Each structure stands twice: as structure tokens, then as C-alpha cells.
PDB file of C-alpha atoms in Angstrom:
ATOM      1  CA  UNK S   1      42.825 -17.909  16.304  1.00  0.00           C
ATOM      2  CA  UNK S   2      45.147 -16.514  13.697  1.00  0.00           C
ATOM      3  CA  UNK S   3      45.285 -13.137  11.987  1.00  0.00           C
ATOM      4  CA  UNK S   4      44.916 -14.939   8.733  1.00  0.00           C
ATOM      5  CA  UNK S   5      41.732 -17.215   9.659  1.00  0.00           C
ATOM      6  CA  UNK S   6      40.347 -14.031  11.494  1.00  0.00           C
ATOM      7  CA  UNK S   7      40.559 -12.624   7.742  1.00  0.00           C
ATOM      8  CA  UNK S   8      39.699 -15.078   5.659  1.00  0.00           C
ATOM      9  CA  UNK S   9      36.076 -15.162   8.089  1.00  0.00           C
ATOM     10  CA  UNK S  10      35.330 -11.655   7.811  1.00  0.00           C
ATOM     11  CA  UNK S  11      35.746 -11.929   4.011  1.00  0.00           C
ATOM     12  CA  UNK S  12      33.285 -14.891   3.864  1.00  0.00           C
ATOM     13  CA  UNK S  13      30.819 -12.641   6.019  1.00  0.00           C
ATOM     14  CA  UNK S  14      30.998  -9.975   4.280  1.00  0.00           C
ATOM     15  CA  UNK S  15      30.590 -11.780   0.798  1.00  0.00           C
ATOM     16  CA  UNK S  16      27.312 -13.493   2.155  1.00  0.00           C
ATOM     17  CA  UNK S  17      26.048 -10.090   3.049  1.00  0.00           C
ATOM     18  CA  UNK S  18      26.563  -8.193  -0.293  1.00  0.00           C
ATOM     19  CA  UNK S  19      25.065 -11.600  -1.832  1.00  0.00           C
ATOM     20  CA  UNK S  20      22.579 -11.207   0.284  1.00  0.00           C
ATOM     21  CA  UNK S  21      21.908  -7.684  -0.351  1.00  0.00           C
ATOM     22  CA  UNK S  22      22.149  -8.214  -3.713  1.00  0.00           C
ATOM     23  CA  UNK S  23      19.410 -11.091  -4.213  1.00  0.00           C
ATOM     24  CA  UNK S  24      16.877  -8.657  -1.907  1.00  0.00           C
ATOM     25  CA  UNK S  25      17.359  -5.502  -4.191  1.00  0.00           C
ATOM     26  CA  UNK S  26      17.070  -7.599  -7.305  1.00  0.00           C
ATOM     27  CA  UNK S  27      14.153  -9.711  -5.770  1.00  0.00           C
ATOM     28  CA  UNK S  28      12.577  -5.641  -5.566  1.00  0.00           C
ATOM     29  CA  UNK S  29      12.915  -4.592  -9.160  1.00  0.00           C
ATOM     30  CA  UNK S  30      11.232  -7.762 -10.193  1.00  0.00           C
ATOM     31  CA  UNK S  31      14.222  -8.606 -11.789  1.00  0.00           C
ATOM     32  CA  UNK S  32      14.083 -12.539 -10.108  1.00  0.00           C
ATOM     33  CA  UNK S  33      10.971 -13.633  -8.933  1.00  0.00           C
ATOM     34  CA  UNK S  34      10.818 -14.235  -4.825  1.00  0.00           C
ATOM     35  CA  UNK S  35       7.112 -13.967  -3.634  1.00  0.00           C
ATOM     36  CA  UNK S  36       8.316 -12.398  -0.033  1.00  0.00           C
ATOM     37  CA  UNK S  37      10.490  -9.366  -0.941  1.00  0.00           C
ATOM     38  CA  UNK S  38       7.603  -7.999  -3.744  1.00  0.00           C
ATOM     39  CA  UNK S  39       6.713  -4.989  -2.248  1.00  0.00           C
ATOM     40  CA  UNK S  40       3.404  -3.674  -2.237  1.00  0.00           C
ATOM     41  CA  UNK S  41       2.280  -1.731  -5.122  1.00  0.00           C
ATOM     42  CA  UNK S  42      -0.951   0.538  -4.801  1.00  0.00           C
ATOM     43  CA  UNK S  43      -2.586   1.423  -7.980  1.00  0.00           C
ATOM     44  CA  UNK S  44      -5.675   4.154  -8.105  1.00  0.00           C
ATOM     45  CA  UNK S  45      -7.901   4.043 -11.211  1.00  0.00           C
ATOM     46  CA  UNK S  46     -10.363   6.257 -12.832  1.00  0.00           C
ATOM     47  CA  UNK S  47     -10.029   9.095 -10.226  1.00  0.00           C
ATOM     48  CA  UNK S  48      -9.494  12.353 -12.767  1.00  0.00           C
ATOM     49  CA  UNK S  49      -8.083  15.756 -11.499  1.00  0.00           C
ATOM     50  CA  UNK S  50     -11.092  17.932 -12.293  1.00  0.00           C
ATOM     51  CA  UNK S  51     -14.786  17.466 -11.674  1.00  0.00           C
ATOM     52  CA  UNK S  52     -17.565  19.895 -11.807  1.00  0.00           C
ATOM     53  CA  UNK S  53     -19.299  20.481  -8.414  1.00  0.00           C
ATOM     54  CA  UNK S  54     -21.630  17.636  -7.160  1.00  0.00           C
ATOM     55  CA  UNK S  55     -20.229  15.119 -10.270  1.00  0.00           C
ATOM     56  CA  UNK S  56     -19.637  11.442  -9.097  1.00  0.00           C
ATOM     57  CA  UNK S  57     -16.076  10.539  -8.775  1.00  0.00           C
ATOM     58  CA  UNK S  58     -15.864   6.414  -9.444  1.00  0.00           C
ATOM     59  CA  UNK S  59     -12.776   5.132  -8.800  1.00  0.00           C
ATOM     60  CA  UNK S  60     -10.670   1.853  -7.134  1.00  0.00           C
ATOM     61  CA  UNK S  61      -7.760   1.338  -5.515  1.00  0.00           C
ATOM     62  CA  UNK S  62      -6.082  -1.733  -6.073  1.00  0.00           C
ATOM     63  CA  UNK S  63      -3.152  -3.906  -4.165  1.00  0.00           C
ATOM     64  CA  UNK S  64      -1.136  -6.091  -6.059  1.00  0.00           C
ATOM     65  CA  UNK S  65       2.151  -7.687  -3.872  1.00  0.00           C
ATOM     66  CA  UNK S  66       2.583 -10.603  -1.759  1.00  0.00           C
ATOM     67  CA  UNK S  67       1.950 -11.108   1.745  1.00  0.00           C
ATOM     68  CA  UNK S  68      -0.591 -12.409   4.319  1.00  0.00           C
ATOM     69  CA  UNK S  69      -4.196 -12.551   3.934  1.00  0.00           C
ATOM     70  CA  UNK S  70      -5.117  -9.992   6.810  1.00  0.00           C
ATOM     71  CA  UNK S  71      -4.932  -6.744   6.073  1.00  0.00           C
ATOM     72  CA  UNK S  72      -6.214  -2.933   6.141  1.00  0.00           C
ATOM     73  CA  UNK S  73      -7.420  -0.405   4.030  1.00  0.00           C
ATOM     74  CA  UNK S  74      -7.808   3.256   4.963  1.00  0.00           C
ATOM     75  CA  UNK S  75      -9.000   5.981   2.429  1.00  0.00           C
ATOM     76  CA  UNK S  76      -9.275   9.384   3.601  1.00  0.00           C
ATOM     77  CA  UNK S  77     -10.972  12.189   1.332  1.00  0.00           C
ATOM     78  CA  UNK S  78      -9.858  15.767   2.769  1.00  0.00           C
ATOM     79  CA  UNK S  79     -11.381  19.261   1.475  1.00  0.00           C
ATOM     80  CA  UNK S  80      -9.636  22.003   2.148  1.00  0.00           C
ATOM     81  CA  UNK S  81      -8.054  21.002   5.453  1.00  0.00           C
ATOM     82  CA  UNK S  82     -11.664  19.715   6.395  1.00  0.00           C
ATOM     83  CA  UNK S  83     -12.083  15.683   6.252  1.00  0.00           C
ATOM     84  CA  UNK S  84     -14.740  15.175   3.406  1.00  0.00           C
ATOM     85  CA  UNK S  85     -15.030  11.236   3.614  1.00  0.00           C
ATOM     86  CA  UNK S  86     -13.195   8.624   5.642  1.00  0.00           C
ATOM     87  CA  UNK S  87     -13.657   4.744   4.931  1.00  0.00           C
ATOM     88  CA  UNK S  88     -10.956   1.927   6.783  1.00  0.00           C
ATOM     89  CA  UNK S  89     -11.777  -1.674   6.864  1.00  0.00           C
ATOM     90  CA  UNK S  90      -9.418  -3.668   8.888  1.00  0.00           C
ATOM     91  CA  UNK S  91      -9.480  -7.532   9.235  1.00  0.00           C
ATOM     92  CA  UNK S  92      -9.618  -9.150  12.722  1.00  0.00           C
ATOM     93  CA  UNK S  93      -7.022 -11.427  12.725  1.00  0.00           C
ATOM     94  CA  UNK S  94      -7.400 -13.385  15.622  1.00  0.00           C
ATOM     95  CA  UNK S  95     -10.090 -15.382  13.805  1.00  0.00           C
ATOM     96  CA  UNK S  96      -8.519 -15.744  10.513  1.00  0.00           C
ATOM     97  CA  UNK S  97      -6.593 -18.763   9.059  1.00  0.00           C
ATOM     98  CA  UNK S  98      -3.560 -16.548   8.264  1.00  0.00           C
ATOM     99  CA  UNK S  99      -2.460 -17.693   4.814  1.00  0.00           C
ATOM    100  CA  UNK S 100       0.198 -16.540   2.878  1.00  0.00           C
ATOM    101  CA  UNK S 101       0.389 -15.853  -1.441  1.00  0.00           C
ATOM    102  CA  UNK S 102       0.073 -12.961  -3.995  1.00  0.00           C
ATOM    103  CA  UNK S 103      -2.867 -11.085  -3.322  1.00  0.00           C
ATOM    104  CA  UNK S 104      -4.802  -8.586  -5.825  1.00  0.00           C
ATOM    105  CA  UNK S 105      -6.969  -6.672  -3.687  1.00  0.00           C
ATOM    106  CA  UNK S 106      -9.367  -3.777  -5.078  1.00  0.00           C
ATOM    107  CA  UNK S 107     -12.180  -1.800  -3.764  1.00  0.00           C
ATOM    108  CA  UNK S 108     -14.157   0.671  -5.919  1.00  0.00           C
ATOM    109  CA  UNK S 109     -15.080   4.245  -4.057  1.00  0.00           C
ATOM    110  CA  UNK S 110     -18.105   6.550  -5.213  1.00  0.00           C
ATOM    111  CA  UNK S 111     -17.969  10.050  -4.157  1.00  0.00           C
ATOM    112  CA  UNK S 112     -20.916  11.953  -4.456  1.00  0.00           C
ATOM    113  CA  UNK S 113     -22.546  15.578  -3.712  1.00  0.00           C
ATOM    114  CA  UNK S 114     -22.092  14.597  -0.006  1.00  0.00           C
ATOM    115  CA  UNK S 115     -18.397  14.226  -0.714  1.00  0.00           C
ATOM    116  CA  UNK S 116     -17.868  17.010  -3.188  1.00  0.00           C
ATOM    117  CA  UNK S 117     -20.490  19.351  -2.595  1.00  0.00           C
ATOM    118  CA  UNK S 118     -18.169  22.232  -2.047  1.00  0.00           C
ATOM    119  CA  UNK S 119     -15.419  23.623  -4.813  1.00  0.00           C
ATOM    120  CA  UNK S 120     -11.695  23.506  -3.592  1.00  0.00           C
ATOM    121  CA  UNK S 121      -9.213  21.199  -3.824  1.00  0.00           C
ATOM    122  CA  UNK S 122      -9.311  17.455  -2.541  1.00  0.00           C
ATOM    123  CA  UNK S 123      -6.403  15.064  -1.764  1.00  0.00           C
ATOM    124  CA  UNK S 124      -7.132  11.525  -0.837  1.00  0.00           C
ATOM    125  CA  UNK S 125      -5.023   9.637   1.084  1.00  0.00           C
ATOM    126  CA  UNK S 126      -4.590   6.162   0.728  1.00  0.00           C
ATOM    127  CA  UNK S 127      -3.075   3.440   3.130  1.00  0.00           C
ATOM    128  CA  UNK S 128      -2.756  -0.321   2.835  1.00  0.00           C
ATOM    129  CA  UNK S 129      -1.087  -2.303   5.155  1.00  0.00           C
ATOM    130  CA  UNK S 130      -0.448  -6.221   5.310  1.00  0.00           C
ATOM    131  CA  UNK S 131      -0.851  -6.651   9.616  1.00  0.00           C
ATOM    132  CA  UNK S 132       0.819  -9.934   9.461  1.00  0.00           C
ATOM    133  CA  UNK S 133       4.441  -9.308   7.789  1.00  0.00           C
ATOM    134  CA  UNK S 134       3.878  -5.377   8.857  1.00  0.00           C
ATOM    135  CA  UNK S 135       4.639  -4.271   5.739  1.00  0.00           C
ATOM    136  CA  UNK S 136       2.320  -1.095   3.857  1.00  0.00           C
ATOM    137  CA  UNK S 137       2.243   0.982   1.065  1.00  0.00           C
ATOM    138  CA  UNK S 138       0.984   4.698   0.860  1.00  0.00           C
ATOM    139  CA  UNK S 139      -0.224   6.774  -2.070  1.00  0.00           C
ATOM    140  CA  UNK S 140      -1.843  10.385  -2.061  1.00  0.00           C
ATOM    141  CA  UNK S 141      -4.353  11.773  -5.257  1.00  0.00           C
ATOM    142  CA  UNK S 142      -5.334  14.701  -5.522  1.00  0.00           C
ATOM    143  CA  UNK S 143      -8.333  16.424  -7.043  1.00  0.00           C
ATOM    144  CA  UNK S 144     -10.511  19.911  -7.731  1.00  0.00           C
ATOM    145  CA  UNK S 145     -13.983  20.973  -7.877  1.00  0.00           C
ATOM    146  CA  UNK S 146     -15.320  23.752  -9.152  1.00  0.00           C
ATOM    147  CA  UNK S 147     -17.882  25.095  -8.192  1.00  0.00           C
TER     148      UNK S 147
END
């Protein structure tokens, strides 16, 4: 093969490749809509950053992206180094018609006196992952009581 068609293929490769990376990146800042490369966006409402000791805390997370219809959530509430309140629903998907589309998932927490009984500072840790395309998204809050 010449040194000139040698050339002319790596040019072609490497074009396609900052195309490529081009149409992912802009596919990630929403500027052009592709369903697949929207990453996962967690969103935590109504959770404040001070509450008086045994108040309710109300709050929901919510998922907004694209991706498969099995998932996982996993909320962990920690208190000073000690775990106050743990909650993780994950879906079984060997018996699920995996699916794929936009999904807008939210579940709404209530933390109570058994939660924040005690005065100190909280940080809740929040994981959702999509178990089909492996993809997740991470967020941490954090909160105090006094007492």
C-alpha cells in the first residue's frame, strides 16, 4: 500500500473520530437531541439544610435521563458517622420486559424522630443506577439538627 493511501486513511479515521466525539459531547449538553447519550440527571427536592430536632424532613428524589426500564435506587441517611436510615429498591430484571425511553422516576422520603432524633449533622447519599446500559448518577445532601 502506498505512503500516500496509508495517509489519506488515517486522515479519514481520524476525522470520523473527532466527528464522532464531537456529536457525543454535544448530544451531552443537550445541545442536539439523541435519547442514548442524555446522561442521568438526579434532582433532590424539598430537603432544607436545617431542621429542629425530631421535625419531619419530606423530600423526593427524582431521575430524569434516558435509559432502560430496570433500575436501582439507594438512599442512605448517615448521622454523624452512624447510618441513620437506609432504603434501596432494586428491580429484578430477569422477569422484566426490558424496554427502552426517557424515564422520570421520583420517590418521596419522610424522615422522622426515628431518623433525626439526635442533633448533628446528616448527609444523605443518593445513588441511581440504570442496570441495563450500566450507566448511574450520584448526588450527596447534606443536613443539621439541632437539638
Amino acid at each position: 500500500m502506498s505512503r500516500t493511501r496509508q495517509h489519506a486513511i488515517a486522515a479519514v479515521g481520524g476525522a470520523a473520530a473527532a466527528v464522532f466525539a464531537m456529536f457525543v459531547a454535544l448530544a451531552q449538553t443537550h445541545v442536539i437531541a439523541v435519547p442514548y447519550f442524555t446522561p442521568i440527571a438526579l434532582q433532590v427536592d424539598g430537603l432544607k439544610e436545617k431542621y429542629a430536632a425530631g421535625e419531619t424532613a419530606n423530600f423526593a428524589v427524582t431521575a430524569n435521563g434516558y435509559g432502560s426500564n430496570c433500575h436501582s435506587l439507594e438512599v442512605e441517611a448517615m448521622q454523624d458517622g452512624q447510618r441513620a436510615s437506609y432504603y434501596k429498591k432494586v428491580d429484578d430484571c430477569r422477569f422484566m420486559t426490558i424496554t427502552h425511553g426517557q424515564y422520570n422516576f421520583t420517590r418521596s422520603f419522610d424522615y422522622g424522630s426515628e431518623v433525626m432524633g439526635k442533633a448533628g449533622a446528616y448527609t444523605v447519599d443518593i445513588t441511581f443506577k440504570d442496570l441495563v446500559d450500566n450507566r448511574e448518577a450520584h448526588v450527596t445532601k447534606m443536613f443539621e439538627v439541632e437539638g
